[in-house]
Coordinates of C-alpha atoms in Angstrom, one line a residue:
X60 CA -23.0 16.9 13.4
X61 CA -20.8 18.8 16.1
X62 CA -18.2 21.4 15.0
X63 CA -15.2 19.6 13.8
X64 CA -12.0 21.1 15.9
X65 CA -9.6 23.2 13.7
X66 CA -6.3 21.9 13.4
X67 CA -3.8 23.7 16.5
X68 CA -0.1 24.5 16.3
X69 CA 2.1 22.3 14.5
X70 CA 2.7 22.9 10.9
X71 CA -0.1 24.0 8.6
X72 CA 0.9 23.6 5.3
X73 CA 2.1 19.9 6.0
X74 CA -1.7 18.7 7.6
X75 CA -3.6 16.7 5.3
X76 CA -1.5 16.7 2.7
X77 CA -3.0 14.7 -0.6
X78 CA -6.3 14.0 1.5
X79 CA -9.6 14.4 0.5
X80 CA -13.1 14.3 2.1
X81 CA -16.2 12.9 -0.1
X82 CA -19.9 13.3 1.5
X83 CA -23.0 15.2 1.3
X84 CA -21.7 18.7 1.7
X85 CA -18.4 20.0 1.0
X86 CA -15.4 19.8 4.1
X87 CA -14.6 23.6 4.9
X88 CA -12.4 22.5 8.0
X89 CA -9.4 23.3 6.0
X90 CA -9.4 26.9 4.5
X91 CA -8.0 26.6 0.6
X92 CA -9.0 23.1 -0.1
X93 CA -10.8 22.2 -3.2
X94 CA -14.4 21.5 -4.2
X95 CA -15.7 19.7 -6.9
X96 CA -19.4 18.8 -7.3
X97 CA -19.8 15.0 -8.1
X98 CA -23.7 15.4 -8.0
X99 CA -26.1 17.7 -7.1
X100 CA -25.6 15.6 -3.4
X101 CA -22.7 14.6 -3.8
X102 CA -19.0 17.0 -3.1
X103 CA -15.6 16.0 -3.5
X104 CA -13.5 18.4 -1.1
X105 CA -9.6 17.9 -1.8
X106 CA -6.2 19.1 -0.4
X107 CA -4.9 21.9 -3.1
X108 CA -2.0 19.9 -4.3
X109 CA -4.2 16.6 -4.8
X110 CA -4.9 16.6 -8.6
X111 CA -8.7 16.0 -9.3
X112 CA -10.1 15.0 -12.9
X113 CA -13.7 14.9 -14.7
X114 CA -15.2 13.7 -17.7
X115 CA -18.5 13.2 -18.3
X116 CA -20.5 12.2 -21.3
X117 CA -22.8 9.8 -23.0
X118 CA -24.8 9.0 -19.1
X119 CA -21.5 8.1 -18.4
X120 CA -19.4 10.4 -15.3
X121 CA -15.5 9.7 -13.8
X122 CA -13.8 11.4 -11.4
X123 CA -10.3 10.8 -10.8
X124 CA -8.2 11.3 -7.6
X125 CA -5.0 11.5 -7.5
X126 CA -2.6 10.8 -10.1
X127 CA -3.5 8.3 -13.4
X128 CA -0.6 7.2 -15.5
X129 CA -0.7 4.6 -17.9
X130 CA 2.7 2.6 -18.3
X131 CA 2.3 1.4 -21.7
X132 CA 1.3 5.0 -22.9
X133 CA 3.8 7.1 -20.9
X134 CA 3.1 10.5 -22.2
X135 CA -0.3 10.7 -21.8
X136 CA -1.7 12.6 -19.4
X137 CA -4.3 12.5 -16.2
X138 CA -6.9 13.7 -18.7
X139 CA -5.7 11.3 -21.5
X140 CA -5.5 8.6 -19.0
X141 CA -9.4 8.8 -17.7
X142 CA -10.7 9.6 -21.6
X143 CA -9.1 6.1 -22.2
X144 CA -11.1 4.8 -19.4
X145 CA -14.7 6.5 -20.6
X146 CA -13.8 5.4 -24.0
X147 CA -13.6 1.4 -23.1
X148 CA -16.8 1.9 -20.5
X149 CA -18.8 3.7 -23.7
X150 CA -17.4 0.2 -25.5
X151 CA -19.5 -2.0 -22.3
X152 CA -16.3 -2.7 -20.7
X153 CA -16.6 -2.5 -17.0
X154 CA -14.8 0.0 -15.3
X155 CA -12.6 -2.4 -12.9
X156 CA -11.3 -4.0 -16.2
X157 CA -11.1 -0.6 -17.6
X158 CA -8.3 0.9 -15.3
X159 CA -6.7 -3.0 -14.9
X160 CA -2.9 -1.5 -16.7
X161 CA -3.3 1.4 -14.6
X162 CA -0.5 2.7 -12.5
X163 CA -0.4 5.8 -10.0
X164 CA -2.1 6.2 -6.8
X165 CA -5.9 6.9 -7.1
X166 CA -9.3 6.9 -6.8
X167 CA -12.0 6.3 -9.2
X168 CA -15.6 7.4 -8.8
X169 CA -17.7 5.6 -11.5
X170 CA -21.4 7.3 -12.2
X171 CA -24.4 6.0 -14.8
X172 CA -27.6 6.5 -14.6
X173 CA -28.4 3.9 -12.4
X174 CA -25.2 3.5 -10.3
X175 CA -22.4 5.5 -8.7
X176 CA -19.4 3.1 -7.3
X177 CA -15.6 4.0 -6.0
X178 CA -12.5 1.7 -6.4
X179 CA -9.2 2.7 -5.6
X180 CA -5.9 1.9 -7.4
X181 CA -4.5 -1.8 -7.3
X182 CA -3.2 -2.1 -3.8
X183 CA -5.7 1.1 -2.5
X184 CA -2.4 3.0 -1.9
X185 CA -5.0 6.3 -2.2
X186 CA -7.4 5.0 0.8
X187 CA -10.8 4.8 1.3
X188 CA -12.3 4.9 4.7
X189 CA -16.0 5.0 4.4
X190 CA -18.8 5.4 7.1
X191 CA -21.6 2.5 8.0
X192 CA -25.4 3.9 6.3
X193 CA -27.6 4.2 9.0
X194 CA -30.7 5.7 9.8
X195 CA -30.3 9.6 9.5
X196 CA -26.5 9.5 9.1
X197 CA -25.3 9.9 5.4
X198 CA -22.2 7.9 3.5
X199 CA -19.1 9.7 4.3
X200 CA -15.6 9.0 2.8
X201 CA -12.3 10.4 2.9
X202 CA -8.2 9.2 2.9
X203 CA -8.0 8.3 6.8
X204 CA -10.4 7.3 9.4
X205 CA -9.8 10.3 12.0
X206 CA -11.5 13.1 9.5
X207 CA -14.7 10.9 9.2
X208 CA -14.6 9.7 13.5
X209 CA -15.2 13.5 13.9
X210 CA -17.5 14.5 11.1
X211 CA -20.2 11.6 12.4
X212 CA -19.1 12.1 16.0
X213 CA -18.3 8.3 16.3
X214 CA -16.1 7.4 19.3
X215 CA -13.5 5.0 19.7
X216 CA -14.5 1.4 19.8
X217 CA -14.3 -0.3 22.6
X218 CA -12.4 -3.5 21.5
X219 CA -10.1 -1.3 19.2
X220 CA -9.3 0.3 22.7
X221 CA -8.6 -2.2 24.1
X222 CA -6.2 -4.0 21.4
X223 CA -4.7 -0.7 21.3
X224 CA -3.6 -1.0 24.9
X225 CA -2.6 -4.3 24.5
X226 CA 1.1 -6.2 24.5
X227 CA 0.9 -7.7 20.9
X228 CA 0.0 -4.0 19.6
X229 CA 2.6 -2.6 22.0
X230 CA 5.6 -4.4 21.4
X231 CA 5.4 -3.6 17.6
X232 CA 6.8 -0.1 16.6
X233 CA 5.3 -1.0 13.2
X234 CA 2.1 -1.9 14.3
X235 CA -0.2 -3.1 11.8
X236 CA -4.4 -2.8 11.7
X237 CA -6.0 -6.3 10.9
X238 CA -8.9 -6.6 8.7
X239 CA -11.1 -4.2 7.5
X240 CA -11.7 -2.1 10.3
X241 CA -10.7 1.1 12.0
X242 CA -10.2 2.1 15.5
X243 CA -14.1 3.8 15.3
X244 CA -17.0 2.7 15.3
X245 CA -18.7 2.7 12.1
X246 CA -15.8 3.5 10.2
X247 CA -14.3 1.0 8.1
X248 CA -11.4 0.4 5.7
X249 CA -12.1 -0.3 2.0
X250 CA -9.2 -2.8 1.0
X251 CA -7.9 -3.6 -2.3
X252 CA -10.2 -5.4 -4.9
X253 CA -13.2 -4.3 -3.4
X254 CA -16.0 -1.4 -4.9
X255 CA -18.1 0.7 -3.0
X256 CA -21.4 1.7 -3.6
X257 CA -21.8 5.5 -2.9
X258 CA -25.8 5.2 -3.0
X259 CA -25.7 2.0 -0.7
X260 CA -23.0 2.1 1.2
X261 CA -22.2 -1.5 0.9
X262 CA -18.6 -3.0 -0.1
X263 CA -18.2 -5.2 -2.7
X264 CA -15.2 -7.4 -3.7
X265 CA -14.4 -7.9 -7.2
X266 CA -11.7 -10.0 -7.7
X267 CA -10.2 -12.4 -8.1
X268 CA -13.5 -12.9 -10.4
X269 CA -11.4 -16.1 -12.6
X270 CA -8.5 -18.3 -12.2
X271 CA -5.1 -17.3 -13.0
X272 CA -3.8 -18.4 -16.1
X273 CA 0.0 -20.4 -15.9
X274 CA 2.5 -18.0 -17.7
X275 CA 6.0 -19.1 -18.0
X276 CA 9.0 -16.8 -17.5
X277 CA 9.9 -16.0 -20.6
X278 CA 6.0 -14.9 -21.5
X279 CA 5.9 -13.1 -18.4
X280 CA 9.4 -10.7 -18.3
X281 CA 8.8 -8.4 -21.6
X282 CA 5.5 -8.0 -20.3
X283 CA 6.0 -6.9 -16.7
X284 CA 9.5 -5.5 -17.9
X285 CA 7.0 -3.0 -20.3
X286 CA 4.7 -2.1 -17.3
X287 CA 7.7 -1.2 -14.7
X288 CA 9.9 0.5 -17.6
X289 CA 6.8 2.4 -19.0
X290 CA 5.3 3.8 -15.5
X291 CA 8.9 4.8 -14.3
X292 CA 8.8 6.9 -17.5
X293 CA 5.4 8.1 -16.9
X294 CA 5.9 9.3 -13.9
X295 CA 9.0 11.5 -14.2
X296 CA 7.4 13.1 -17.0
X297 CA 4.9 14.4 -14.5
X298 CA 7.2 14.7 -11.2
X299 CA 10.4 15.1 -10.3
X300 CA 11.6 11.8 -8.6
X301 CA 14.0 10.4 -6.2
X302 CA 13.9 6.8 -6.4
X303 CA 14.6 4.7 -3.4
X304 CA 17.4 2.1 -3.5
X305 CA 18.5 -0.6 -0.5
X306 CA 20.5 -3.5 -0.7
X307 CA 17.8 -5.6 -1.5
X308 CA 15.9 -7.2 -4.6
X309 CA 12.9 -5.1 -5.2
X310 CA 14.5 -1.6 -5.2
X311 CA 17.2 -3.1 -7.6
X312 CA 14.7 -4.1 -10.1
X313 CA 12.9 -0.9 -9.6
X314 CA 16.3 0.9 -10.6
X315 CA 16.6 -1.1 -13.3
X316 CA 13.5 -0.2 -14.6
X317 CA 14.1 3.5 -14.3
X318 CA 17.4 3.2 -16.3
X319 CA 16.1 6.1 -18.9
X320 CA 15.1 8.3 -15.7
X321 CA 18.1 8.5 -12.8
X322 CA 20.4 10.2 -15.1
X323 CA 18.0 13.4 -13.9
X324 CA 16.5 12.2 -10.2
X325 CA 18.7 11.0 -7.2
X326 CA 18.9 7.5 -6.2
X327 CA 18.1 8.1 -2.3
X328 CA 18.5 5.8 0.6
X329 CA 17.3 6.8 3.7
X330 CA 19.7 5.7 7.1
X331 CA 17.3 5.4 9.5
X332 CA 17.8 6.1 13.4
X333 CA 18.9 2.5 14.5
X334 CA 20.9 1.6 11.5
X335 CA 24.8 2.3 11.5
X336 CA 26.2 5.1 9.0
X337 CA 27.6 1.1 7.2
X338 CA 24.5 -0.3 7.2
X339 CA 24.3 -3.1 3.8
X340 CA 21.2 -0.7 2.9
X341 CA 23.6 2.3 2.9
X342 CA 26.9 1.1 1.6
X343 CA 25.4 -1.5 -1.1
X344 CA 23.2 1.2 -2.6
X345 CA 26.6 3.8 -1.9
X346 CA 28.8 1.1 -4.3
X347 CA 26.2 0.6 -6.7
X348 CA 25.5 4.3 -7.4
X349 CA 29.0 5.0 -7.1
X350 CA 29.6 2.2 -10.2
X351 CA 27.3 3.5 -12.3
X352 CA 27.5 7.6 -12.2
X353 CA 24.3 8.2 -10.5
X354 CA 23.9 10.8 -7.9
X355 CA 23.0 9.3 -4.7
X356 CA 21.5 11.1 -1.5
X357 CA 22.2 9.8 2.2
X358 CA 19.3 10.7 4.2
X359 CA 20.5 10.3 7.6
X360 CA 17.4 9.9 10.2
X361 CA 18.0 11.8 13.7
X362 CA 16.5 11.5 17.1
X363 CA 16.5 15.6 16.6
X364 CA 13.0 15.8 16.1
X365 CA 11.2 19.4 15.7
X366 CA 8.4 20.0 17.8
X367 CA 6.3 21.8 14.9
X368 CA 6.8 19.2 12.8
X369 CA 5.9 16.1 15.8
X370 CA 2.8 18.0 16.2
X371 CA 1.9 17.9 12.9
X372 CA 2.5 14.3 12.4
X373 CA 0.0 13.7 15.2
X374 CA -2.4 15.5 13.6
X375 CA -2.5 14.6 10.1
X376 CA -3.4 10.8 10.3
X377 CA -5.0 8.6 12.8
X378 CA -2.7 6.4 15.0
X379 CA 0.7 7.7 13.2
X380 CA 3.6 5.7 14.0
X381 CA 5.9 7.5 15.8
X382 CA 9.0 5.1 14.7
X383 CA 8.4 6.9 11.2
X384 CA 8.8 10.6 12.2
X385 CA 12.5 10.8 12.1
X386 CA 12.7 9.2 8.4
X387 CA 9.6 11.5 7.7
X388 CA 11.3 14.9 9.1
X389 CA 14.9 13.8 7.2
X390 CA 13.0 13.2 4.2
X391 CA 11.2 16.8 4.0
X392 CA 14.2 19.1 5.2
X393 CA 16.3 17.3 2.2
X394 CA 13.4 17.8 -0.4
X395 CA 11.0 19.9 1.1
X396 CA 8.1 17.9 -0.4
X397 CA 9.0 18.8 -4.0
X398 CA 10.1 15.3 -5.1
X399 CA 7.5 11.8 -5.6
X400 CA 9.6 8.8 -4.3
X401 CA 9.6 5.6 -6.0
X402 CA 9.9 2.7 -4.1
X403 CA 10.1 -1.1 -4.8
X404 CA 6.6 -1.9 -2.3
X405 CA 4.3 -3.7 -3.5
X406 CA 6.8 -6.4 -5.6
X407 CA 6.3 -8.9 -2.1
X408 CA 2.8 -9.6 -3.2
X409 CA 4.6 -11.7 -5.9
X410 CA 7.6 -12.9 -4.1
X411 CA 5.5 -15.6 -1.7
X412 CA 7.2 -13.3 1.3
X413 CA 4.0 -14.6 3.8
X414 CA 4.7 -17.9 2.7
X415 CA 8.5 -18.0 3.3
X416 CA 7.3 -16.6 6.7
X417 CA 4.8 -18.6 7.8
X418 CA 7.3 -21.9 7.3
X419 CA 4.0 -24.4 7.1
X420 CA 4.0 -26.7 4.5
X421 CA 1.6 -25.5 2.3
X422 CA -0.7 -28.6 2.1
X423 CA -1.9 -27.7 6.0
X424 CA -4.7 -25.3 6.1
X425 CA -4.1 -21.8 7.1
X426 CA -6.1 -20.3 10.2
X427 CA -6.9 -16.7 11.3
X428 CA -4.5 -17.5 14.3
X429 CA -1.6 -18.2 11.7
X430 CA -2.5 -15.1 10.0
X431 CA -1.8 -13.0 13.3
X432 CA 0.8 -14.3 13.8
X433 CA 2.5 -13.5 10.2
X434 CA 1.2 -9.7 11.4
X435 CA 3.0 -10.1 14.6
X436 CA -0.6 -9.9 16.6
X437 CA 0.1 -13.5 18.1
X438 CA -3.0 -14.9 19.6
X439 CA -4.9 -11.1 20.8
X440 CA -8.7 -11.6 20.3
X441 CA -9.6 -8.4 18.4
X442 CA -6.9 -9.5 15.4
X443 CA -8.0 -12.7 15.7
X444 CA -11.6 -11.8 14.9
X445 CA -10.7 -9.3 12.3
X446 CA -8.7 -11.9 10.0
X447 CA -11.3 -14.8 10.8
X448 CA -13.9 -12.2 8.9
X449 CA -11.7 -11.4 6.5
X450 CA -11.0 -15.0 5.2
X451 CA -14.3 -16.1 5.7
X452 CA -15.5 -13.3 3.1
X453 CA -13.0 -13.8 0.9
X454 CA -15.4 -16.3 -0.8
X455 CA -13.9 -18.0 -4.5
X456 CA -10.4 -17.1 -5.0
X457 CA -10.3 -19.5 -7.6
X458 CA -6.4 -20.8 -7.5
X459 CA -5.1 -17.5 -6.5
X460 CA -2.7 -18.4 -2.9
X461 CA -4.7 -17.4 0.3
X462 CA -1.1 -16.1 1.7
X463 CA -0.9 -13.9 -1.5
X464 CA -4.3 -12.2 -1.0
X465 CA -3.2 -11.7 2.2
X466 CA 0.1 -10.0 1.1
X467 CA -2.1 -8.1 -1.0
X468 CA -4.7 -7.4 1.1
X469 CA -3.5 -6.9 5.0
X470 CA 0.2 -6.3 4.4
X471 CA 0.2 -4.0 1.5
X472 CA -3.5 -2.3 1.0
X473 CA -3.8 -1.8 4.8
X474 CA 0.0 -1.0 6.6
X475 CA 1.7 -0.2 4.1
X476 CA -1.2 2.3 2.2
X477 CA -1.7 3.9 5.5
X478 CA 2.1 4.1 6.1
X479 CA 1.9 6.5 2.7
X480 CA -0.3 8.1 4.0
X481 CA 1.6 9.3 6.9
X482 CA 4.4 9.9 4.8
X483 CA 2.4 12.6 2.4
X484 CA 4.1 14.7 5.4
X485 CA 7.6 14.5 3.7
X486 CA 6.8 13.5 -0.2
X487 CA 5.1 15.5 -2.6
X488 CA 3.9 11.9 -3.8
X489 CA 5.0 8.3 -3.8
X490 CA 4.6 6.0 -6.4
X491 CA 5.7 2.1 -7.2
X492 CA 5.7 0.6 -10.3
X493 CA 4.3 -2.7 -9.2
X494 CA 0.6 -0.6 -8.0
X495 CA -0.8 -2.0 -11.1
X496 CA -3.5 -4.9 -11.5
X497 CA -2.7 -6.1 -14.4
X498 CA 1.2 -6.1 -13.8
X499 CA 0.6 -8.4 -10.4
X500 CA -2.2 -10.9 -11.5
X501 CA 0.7 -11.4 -14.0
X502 CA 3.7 -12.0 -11.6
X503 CA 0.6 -14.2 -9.7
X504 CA 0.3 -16.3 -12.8
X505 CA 4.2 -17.2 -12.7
X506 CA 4.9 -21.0 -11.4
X507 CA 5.8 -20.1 -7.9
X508 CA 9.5 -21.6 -7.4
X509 CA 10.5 -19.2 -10.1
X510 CA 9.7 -15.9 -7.7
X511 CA 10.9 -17.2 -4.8
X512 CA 14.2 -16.0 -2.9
X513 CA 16.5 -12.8 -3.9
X514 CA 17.8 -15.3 -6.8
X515 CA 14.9 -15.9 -8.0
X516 CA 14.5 -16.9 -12.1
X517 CA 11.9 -14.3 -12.8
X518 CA 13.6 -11.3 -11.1
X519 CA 16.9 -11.7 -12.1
X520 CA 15.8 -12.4 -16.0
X521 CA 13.4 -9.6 -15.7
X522 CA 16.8 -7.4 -13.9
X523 CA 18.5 -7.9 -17.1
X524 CA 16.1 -7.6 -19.4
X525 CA 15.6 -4.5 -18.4
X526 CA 19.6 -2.9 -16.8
X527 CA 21.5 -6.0 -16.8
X528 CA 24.7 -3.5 -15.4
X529 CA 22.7 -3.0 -11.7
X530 CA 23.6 -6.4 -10.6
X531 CA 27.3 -5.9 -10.4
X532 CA 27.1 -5.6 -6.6
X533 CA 25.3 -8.6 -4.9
X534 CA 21.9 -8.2 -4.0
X535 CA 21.2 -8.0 0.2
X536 CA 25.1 -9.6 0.9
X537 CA 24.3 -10.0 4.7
X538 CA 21.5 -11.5 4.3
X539 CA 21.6 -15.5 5.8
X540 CA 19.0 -17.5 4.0
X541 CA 20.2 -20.4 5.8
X542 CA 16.7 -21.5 8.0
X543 CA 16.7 -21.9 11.6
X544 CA 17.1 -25.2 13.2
X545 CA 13.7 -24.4 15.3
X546 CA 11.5 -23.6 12.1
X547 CA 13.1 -26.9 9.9
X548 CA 12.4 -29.2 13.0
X549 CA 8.7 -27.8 13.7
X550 CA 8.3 -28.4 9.6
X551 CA 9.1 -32.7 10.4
X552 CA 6.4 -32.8 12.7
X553 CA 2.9 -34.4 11.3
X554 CA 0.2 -32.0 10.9
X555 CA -2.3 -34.1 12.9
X556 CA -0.2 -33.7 15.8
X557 CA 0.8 -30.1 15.4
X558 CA -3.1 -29.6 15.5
X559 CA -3.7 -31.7 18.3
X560 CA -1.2 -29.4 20.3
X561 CA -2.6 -26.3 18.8
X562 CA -5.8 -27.0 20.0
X563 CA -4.7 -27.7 23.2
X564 CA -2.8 -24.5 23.7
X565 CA -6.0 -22.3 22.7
X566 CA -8.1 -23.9 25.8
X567 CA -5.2 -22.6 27.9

């Protein structure tokens, strides 16, 4: 193992925030981190402010990382929460069933006498990158990929290079990683609804392990109305918030649900550097806060950037988008990384947003070259590959939508977990109120035509179930749901023949 280099210039105190290391010896790169013996061979080492949590008893051990909350039990605690969890394991329930109506942003590490296994929270918004077992090289894990590239000295693959470099990668500012992957060799991702085996090294998935059951809409709102109302509340009694509000559906219903908490937390919205100062994002969520008394903070993104505070950003994950910096930089001189931010992620994976993308009727079969696409990789080789593995390993969903596993999977547990990651630089925390398994499986298990579209059924019944008085301003006015005459012509032609000219245009 060579010498790992110390972190230069920049920022200190903002590297590595809410990361952690997990391997054979504990991580002394960074001087005031924590370390907490899992075994005897086994050493957690964690950033200060990352909250870390054991129990162990009856040959069962749980370590926690990160926060727990549990939305149906708001007041209980990180300790609480994981005594819950030994409790039903002690019972014989397995632990992925266990932490199901979990909420936070976390990882678990599972140990009996005869296994040790890690999952991560519902949509892996704590990551895992984990290291290949070989021969004379130990498991290694920690919360990004560059940490682990330079504890096992692995280099840069070569075909991660080289998608790296190319156009399809290029083009997009908010460039995504496909499949399960990392830009080094022998470093991979662990995605959502998937365990590791620490003593193996080998990746499981988990679920979906049974079909979804059909819930209606009126079954399904008190229940997911409880889960987002009960981990808002759980939250702000651990934090101090500022909850995120657009124009659009998912932060509405996330306000809705945190009714009982914006009285003491800001609604925020965050002008970013290509938006107009009357952005819909901007002056919807200006009028709505406006109507009902809430305080409401403006963070205005600026091309300004300090150099401390770029330098930092380049250090503390690996392949940072550089589009986020300015929101990132606003974000931490207005709050100075004392607030958790709630956001309204996550809700997509229930809202058939892939499949209102991809505008293929769904009885045509969906390819690793459409899946690309919906990640704006077009037809470039190494993305093609990478989804082509994952769907062939998804093995039996069982009737759960290939397009919502991938929403689950590749849009929210990989880009969007490692765009929280890069933005631990500006937020104490961040937390949504849809990371919770139980919470989508349910949404999932709604008749489809009734989550579709920002007037959809479900939302808007579960809206005012829950704050009926935050849809007195329209939800996303300028947006034009009217389809373009390209997509609705392409969706006449016959399948057979859109194949036929498929094919043809891959032997090009």
């Amino acid at each position: 193992m060579s010498p790992m280099a110390k972190p230069d210039n920049g920022m200190p105190h903002l590297l590595c925030h809410n990361q952690f290391v997990l391997g054979p010896e504990p991580l002394t790169r960074y001087g005031g981190w924590q370390h907490v013996p899992v075994t005897s061979t086994c050493h957690l080492s964690a950033h200060p402010n990352l909250h870390v949590t054991q129990i162990e008893a009856g040959g069962i051990a749980l370590t926690a990382v990160g926060y727990m909350i549990d939305p149906l039990n708001p007041q209980a605690s990180d300790e609480a929460v994981l005594q819950r969890v030994h409790e039903r394991m002690a019972a014989g329930q397995g632990y992925v069933d266990a932490t199901g109506d979990l909420g936070g942003r976390w990882v678990l590490i599972a140990r009996t006498a005869s296994t040790m296994e890690l999952i991560t929270d519902a949509v892996g918004h704590r990551q895992v990158f984990y290291t290949a077992v070989t021969e004379g090289l130990p498991l290694w894990c920690a919360s990004q990929p560059r940490i682990l590239a330079e504890l096992t000295d692995q280099q840069m693959d070569a075909d991660a290079a080289s998608f790296i470099d190319s156009y399809e990668f290029r083009k997009n500012l908010e460039y995504r990683w496909p499949g399960a992957g990392s830009p080094y060799k022998g470093v991979f991702h662990l995605l959502p609804n998937h365990r590791l085996d620490l003593n193996s090294g080998k990746c499981q998935r988990y679920w979906p392990d049974r079909p979804l059951p059909q819930v209606s809409v009126e079954a399904a709102v008190p229940k997911v109305a409880a889960y987002l109302k009960g981990g808002v509340e759980a939250v702000a009694r651990r934090f101090d918030l500022a909850v995120s509000l657009t124009a659009g559906l998912d932060s509405r219903t996330v306000l809705a649900a945190a009714r009982n908490v914006v009285g003491k937390n800001p609604v925020m919205t965050v002008r970013q550097i290509d938006k107009p100062d009357d952005h819909a994002d901007v002056q919807v969520a200006s009028q709505l806060a406006s109507l009902l008394g809430l305080g409401h903070d403006i963070i205005k993104s600026s091309l300004i950037i300090d150099d401390a505070f770029l330098q930092s950003f380049k250090q503390h994950t690996a392949l940072p988008h550089y589009i986020y910096v300015p929101d990132a930089q606003a974000i931490y001189n207005r709050y100075q990384r004392k607030r958790v931010a709630v956001t309204g992620s996550i809700s997509e994976i229930g809202r058939l947003s892939f499949r209102m993308l991809l505008r293929k009727p769904e009885t045509e079969p969906i390819d690793a070259y459409d899946l690309a696409r919906l990640q704006k990789m077009g037809r470039q080789a190494y993305a093609v590959k990478a989804f082509g593995e994952w769907q062939s390993g998804l093995g039996n969903i069982h009737n759960v939508p290939l397009l919502d596993m991938f929403e689950w999977e590749q849009g929210h547990g990989n880009w969007l977990a490692m765009c929280h990651t890069e933005f631990d630089m500006a937020w104490k925390d961040l937390y949504s109120p849809f990371n919770c398994r139980n919470l989508l499986t349910l949404l999932l298990s709604v008749d489809s035509r009734h989550r579709q579209g920002t007037d959809c059924r479900l939302y808007n019944e579960l809206i005012n179930t829950l704050w009926p008085d935050v849809l007195q301003v329209p939800i996303n006015p300028h947006y034009q749901s009217k389809p373009r005459l390209t997509a609705v012509v392409i969706s006449k032609i016959p399948y057979p023949i859109k194949k036929s000219i498929k094919q043809l245009l891959r032997r090009r």
